GROMACS .gro file of N, CA, C and O in nm:
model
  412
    1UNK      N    1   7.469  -8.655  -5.052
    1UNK     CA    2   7.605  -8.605  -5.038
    1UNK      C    3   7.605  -8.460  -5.082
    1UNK      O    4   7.558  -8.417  -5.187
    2UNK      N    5   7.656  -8.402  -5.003
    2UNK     CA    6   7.678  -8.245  -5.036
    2UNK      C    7   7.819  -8.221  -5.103
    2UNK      O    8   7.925  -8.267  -5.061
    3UNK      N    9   7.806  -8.156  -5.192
    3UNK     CA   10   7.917  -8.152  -5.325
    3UNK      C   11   7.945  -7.988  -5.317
    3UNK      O   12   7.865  -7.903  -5.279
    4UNK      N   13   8.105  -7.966  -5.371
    4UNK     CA   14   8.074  -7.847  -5.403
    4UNK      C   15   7.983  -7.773  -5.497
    4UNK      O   16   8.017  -7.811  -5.609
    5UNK      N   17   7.899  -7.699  -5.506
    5UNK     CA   18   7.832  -7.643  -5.612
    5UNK      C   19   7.680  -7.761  -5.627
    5UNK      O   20   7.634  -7.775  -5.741
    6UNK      N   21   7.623  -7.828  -5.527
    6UNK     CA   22   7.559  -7.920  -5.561
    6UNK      C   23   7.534  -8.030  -5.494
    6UNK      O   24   7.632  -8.049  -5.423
    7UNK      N   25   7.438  -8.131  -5.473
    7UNK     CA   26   7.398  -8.224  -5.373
    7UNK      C   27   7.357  -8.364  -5.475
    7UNK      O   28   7.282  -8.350  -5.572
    8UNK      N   29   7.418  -8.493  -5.438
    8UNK     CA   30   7.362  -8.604  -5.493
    8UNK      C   31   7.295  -8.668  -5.399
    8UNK      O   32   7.296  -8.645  -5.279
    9UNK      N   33   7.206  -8.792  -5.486
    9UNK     CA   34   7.067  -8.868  -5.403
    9UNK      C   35   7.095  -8.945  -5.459
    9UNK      O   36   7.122  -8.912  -5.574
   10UNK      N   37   7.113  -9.108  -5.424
   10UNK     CA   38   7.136  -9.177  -5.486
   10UNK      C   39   7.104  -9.335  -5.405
   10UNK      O   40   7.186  -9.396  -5.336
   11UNK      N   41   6.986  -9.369  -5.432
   11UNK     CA   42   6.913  -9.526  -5.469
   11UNK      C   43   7.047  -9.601  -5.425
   11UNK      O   44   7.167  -9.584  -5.405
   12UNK      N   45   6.945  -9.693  -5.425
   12UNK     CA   46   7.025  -9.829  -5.464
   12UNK      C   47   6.955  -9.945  -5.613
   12UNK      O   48   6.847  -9.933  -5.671
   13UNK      N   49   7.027 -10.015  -5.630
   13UNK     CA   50   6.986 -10.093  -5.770
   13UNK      C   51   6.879 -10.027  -5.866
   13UNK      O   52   6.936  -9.991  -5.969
   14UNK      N   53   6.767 -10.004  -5.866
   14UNK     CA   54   6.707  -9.959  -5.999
   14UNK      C   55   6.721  -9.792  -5.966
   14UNK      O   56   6.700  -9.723  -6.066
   15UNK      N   57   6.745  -9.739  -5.877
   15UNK     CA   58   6.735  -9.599  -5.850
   15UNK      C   59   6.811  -9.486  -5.938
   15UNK      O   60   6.798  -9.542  -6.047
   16UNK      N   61   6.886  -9.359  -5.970
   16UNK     CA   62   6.888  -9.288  -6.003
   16UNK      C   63   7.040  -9.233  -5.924
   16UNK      O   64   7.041  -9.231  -5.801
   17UNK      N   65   7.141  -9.197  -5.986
   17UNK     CA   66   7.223  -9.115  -5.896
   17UNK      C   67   7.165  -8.975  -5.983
   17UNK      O   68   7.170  -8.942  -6.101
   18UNK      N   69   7.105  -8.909  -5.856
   18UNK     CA   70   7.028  -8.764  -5.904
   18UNK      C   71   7.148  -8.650  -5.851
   18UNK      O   72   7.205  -8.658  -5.742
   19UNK      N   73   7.170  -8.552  -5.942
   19UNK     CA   74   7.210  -8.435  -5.893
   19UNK      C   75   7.160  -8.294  -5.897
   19UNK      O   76   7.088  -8.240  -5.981
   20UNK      N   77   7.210  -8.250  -5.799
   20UNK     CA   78   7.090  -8.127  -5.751
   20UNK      C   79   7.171  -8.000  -5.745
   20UNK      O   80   7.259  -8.002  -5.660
   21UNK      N   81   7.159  -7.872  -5.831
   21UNK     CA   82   7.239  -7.734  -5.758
   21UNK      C   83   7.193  -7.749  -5.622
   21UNK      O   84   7.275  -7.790  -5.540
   22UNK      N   85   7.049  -7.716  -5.577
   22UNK     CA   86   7.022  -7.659  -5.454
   22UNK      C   87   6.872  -7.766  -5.435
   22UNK      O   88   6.786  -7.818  -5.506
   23UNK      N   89   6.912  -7.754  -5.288
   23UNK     CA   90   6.787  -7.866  -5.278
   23UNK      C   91   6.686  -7.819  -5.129
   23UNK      O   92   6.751  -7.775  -5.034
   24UNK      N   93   6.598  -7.825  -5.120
   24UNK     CA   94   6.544  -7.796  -4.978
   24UNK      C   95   6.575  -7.890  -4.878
   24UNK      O   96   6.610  -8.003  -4.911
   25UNK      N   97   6.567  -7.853  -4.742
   25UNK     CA   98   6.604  -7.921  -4.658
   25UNK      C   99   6.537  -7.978  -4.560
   25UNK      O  100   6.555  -8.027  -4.449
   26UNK      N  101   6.405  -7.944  -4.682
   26UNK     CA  102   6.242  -8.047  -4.585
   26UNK      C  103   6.266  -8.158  -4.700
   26UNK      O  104   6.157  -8.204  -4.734
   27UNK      N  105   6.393  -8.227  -4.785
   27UNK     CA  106   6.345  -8.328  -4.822
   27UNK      C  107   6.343  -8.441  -4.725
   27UNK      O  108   6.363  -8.413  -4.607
   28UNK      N  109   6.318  -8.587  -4.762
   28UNK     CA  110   6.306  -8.667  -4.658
   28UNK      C  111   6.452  -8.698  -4.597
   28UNK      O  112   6.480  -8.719  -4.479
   29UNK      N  113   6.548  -8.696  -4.722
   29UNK     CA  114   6.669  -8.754  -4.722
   29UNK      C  115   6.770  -8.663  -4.620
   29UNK      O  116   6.890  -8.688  -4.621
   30UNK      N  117   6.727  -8.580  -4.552
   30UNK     CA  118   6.746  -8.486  -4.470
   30UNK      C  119   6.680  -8.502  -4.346
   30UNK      O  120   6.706  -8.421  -4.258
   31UNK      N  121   6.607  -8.585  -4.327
   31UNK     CA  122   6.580  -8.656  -4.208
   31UNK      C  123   6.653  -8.761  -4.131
   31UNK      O  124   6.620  -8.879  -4.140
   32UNK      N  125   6.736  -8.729  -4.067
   32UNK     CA  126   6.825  -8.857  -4.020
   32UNK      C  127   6.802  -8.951  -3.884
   32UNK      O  128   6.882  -9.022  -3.823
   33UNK      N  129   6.682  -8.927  -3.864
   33UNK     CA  130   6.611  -9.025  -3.803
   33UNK      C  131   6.542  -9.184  -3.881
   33UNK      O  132   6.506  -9.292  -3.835
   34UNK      N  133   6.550  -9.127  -4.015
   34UNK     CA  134   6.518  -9.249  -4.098
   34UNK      C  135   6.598  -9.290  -4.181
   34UNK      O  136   6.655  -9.225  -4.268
   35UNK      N  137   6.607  -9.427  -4.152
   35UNK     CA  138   6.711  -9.531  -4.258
   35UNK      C  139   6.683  -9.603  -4.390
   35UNK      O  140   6.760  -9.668  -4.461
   36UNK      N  141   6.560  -9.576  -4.402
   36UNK     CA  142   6.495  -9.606  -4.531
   36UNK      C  143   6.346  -9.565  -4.540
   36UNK      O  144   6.250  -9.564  -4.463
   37UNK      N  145   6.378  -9.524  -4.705
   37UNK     CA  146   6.288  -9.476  -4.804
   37UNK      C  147   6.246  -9.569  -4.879
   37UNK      O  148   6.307  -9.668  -4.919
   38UNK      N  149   6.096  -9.522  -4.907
   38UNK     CA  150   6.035  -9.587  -5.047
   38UNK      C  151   6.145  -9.537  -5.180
   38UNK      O  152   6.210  -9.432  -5.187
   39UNK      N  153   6.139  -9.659  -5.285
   39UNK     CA  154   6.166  -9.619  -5.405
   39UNK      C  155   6.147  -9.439  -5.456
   39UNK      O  156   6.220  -9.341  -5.469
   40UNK      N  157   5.997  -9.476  -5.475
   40UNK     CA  158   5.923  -9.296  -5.497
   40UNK      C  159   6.009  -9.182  -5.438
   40UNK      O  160   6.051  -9.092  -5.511
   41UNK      N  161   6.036  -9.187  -5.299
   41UNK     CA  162   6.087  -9.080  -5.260
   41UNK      C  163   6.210  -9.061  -5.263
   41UNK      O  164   6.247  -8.955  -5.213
   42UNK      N  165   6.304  -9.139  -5.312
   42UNK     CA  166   6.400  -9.139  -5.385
   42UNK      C  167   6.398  -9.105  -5.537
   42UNK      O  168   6.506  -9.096  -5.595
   43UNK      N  169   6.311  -9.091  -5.587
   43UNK     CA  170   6.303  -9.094  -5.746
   43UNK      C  171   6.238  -8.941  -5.759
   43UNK      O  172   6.294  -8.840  -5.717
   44UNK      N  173   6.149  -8.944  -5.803
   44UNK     CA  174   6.055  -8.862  -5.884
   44UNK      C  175   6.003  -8.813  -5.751
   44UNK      O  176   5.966  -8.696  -5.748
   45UNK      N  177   5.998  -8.864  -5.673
   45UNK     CA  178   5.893  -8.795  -5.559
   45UNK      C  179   6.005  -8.657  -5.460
   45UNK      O  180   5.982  -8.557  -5.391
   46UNK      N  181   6.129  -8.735  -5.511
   46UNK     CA  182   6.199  -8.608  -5.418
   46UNK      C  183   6.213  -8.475  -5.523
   46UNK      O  184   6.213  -8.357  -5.487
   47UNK      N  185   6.225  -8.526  -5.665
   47UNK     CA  186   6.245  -8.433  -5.724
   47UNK      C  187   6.155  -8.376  -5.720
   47UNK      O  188   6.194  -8.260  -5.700
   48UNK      N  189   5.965  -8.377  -5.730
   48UNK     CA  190   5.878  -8.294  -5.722
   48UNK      C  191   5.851  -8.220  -5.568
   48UNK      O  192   5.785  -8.121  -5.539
   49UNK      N  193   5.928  -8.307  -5.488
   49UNK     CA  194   5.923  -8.224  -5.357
   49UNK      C  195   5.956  -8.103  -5.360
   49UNK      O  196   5.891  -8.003  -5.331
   50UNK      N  197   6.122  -8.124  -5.416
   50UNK     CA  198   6.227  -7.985  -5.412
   50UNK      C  199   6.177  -7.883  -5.545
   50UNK      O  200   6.218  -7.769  -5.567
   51UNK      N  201   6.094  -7.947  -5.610
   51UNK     CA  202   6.051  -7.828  -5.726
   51UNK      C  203   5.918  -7.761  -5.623
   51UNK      O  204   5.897  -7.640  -5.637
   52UNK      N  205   5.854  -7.818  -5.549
   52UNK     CA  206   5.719  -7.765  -5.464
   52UNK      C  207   5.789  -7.648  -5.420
   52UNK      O  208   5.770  -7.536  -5.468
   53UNK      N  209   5.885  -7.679  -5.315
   53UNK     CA  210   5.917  -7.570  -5.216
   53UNK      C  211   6.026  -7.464  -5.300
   53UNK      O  212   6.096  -7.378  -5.247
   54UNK      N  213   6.022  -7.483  -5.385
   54UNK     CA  214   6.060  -7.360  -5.471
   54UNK      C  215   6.208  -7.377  -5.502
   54UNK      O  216   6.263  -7.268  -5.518
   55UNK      N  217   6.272  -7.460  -5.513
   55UNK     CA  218   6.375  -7.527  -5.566
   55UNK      C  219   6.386  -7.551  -5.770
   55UNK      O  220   6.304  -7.549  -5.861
   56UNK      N  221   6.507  -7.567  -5.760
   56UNK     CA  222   6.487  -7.607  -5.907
   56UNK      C  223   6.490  -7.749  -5.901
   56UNK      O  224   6.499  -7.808  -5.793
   57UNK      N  225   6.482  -7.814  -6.025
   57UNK     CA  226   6.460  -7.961  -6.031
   57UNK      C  227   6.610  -7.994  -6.050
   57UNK      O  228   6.694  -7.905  -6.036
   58UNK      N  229   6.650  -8.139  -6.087
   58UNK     CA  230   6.757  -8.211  -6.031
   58UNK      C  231   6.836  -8.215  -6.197
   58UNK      O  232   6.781  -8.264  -6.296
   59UNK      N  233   6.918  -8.177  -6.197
   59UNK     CA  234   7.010  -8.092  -6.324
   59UNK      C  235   7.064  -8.277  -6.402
   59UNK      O  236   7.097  -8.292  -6.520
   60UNK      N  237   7.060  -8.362  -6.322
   60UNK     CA  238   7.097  -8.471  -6.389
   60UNK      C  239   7.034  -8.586  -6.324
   60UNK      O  240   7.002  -8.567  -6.207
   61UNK      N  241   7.012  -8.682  -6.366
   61UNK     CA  242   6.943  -8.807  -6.312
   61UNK      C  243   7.005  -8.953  -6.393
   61UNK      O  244   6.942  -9.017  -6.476
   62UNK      N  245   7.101  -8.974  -6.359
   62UNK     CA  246   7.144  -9.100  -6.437
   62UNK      C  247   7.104  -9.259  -6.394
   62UNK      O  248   7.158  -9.313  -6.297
   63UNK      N  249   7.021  -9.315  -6.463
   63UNK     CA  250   6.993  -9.466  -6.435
   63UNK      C  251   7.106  -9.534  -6.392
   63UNK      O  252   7.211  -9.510  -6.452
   64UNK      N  253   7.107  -9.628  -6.282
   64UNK     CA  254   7.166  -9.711  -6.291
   64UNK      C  255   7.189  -9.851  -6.340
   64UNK      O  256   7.162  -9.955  -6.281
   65UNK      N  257   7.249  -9.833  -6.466
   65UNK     CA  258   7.219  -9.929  -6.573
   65UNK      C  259   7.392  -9.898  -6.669
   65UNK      O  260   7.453  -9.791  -6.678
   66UNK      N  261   7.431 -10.040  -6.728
   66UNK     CA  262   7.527 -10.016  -6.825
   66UNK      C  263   7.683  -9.909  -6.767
   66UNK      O  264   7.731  -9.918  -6.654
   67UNK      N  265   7.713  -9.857  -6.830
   67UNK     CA  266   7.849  -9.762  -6.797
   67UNK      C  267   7.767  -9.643  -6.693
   67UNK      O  268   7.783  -9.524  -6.723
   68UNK      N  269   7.712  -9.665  -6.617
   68UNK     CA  270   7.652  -9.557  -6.504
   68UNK      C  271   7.745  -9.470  -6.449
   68UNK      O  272   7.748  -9.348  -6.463
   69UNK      N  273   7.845  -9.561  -6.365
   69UNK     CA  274   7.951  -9.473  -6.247
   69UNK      C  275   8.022  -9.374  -6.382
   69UNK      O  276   8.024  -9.251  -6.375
   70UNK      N  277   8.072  -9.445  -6.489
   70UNK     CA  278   8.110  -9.340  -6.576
   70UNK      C  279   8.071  -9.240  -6.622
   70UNK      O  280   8.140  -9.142  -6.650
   71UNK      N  281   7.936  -9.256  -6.637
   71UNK     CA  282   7.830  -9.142  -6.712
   71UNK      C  283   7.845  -9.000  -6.582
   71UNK      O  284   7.866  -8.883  -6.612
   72UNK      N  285   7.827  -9.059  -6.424
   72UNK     CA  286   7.830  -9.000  -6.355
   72UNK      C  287   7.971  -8.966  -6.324
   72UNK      O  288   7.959  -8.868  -6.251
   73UNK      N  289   8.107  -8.993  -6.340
   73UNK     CA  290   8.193  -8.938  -6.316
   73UNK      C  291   8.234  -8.825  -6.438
   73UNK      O  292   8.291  -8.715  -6.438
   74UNK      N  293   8.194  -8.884  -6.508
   74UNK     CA  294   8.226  -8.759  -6.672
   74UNK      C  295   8.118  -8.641  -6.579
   74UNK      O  296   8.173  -8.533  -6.556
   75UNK      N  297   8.003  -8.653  -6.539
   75UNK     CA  298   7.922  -8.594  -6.538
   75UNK      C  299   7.973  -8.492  -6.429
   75UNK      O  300   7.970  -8.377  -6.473
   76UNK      N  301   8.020  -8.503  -6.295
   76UNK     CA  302   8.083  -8.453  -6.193
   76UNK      C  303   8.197  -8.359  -6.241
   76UNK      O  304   8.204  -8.238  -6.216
   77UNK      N  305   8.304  -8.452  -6.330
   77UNK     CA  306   8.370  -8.337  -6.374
   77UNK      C  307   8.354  -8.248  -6.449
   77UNK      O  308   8.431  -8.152  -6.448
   78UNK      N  309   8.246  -8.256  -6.536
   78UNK     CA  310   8.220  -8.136  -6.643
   78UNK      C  311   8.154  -8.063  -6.546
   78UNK      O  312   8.099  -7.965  -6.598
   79UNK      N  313   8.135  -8.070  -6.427
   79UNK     CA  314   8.057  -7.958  -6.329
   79UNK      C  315   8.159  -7.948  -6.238
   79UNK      O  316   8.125  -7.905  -6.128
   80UNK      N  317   8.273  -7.975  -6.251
   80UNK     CA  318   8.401  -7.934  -6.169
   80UNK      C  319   8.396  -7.956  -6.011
   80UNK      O  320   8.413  -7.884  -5.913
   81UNK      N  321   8.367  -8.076  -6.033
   81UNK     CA  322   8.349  -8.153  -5.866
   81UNK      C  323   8.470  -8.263  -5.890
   81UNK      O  324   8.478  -8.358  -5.968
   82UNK      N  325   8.562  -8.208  -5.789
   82UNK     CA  326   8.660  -8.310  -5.783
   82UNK      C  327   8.655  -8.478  -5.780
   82UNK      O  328   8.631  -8.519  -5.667
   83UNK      N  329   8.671  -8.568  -5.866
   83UNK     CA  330   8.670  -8.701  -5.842
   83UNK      C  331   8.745  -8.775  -5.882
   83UNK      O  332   8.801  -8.758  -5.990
   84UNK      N  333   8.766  -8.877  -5.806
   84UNK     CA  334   8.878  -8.984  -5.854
   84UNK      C  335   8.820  -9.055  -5.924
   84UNK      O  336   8.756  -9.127  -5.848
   85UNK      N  337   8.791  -9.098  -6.074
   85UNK     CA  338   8.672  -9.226  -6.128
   85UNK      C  339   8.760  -9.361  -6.100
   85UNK      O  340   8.700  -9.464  -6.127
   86UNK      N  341   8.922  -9.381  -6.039
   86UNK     CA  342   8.907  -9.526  -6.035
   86UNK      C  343   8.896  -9.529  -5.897
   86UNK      O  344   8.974  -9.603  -5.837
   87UNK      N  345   8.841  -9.485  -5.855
   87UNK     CA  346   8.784  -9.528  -5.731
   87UNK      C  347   8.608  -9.525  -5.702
   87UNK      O  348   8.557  -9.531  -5.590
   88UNK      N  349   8.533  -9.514  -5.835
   88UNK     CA  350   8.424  -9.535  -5.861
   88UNK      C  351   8.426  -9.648  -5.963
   88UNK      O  352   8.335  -9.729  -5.942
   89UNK      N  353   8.514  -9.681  -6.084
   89UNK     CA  354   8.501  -9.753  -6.179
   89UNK      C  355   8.561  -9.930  -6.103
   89UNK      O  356   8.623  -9.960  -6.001
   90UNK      N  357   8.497 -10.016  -6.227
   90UNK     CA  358   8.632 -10.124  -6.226
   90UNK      C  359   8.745 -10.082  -6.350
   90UNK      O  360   8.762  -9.986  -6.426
   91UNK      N  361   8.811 -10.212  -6.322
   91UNK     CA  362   8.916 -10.190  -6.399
   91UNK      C  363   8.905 -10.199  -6.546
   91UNK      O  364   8.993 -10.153  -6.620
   92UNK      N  365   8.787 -10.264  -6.592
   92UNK     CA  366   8.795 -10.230  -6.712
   92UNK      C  367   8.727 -10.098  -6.762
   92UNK      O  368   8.779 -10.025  -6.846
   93UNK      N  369   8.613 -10.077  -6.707
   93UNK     CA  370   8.555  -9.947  -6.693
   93UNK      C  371   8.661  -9.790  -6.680
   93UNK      O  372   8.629  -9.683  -6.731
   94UNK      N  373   8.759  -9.809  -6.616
   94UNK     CA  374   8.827  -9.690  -6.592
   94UNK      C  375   8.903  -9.721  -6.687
   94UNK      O  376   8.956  -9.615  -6.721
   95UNK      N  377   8.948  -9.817  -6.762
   95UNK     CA  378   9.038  -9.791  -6.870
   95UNK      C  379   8.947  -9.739  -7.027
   95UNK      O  380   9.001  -9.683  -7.122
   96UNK      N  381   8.820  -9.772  -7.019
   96UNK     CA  382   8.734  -9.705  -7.091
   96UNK      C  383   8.739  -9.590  -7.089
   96UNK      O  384   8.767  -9.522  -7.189
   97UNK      N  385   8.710  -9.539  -6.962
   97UNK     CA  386   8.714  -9.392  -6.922
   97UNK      C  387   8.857  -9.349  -6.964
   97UNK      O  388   8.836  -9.231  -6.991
   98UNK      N  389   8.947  -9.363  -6.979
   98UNK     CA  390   9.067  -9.302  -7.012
   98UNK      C  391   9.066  -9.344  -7.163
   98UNK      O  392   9.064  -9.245  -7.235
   99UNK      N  393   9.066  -9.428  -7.211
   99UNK     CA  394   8.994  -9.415  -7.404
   99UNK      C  395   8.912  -9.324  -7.430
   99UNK      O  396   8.929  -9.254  -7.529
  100UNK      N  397   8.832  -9.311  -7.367
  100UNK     CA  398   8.725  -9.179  -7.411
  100UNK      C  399   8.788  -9.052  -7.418
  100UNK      O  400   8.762  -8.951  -7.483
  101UNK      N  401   8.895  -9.085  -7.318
  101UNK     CA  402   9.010  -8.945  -7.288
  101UNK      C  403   8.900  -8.834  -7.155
  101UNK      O  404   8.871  -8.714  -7.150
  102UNK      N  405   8.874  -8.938  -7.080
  102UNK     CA  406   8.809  -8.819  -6.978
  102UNK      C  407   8.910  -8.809  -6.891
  102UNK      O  408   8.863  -8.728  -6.811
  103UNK      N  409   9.025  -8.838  -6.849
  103UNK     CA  410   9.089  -8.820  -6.757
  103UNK      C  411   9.185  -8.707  -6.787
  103UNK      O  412   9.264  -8.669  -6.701
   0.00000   0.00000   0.00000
């Protein structure tokens, strides 16, 4: 997903929602002839891709594990990317998120 100020990569189940300032556009995930990737090239393998071709590496990488969508919506807005978190959270999760006072 192309973001303002930034690009996410993001797995499914054990994977990583990765975020990127700038990313090359020989990664694989930029190939839209293909519908699936190995694990690797979703993980670690894209990030050493985009550091090869002279990119910087991926400014955040959050497991998906525990309060995730939260970690990543706090994370979006402290980089001033517009998001709605209850439309990433559940309902008990987004009322967390508003205890924490991120909203």
């Amino acid at each position: 997903i192309s973001l303002p100020g930034g690009h996410v990569v993001e797995g499914t189940h054990n994977c990583k929602f990765w975020v990127y300032k700038e990313v090359s556009e020989s990664l694989p995930v930029f190939n839209y002839n293909r519908n699936r990737f190995s694990y690797r090239e979703l993980t670690a393998g894209l990030n050493e891709k985009n550091i090869s071709q002279g990119f910087p590496r991926c400014i955040a990488d959050i497991s998906h594990n525990g309060f995730w969508q939260a970690k990543a919506a706090m994370f979006l807005k402290r980089s001033e990317v517009p998001v709605d978190p209850s439309l990433l959270l559940t309902e008990r999760e987004y009322q967390e998120y508003k205890k924490l006072g991120y909203l």
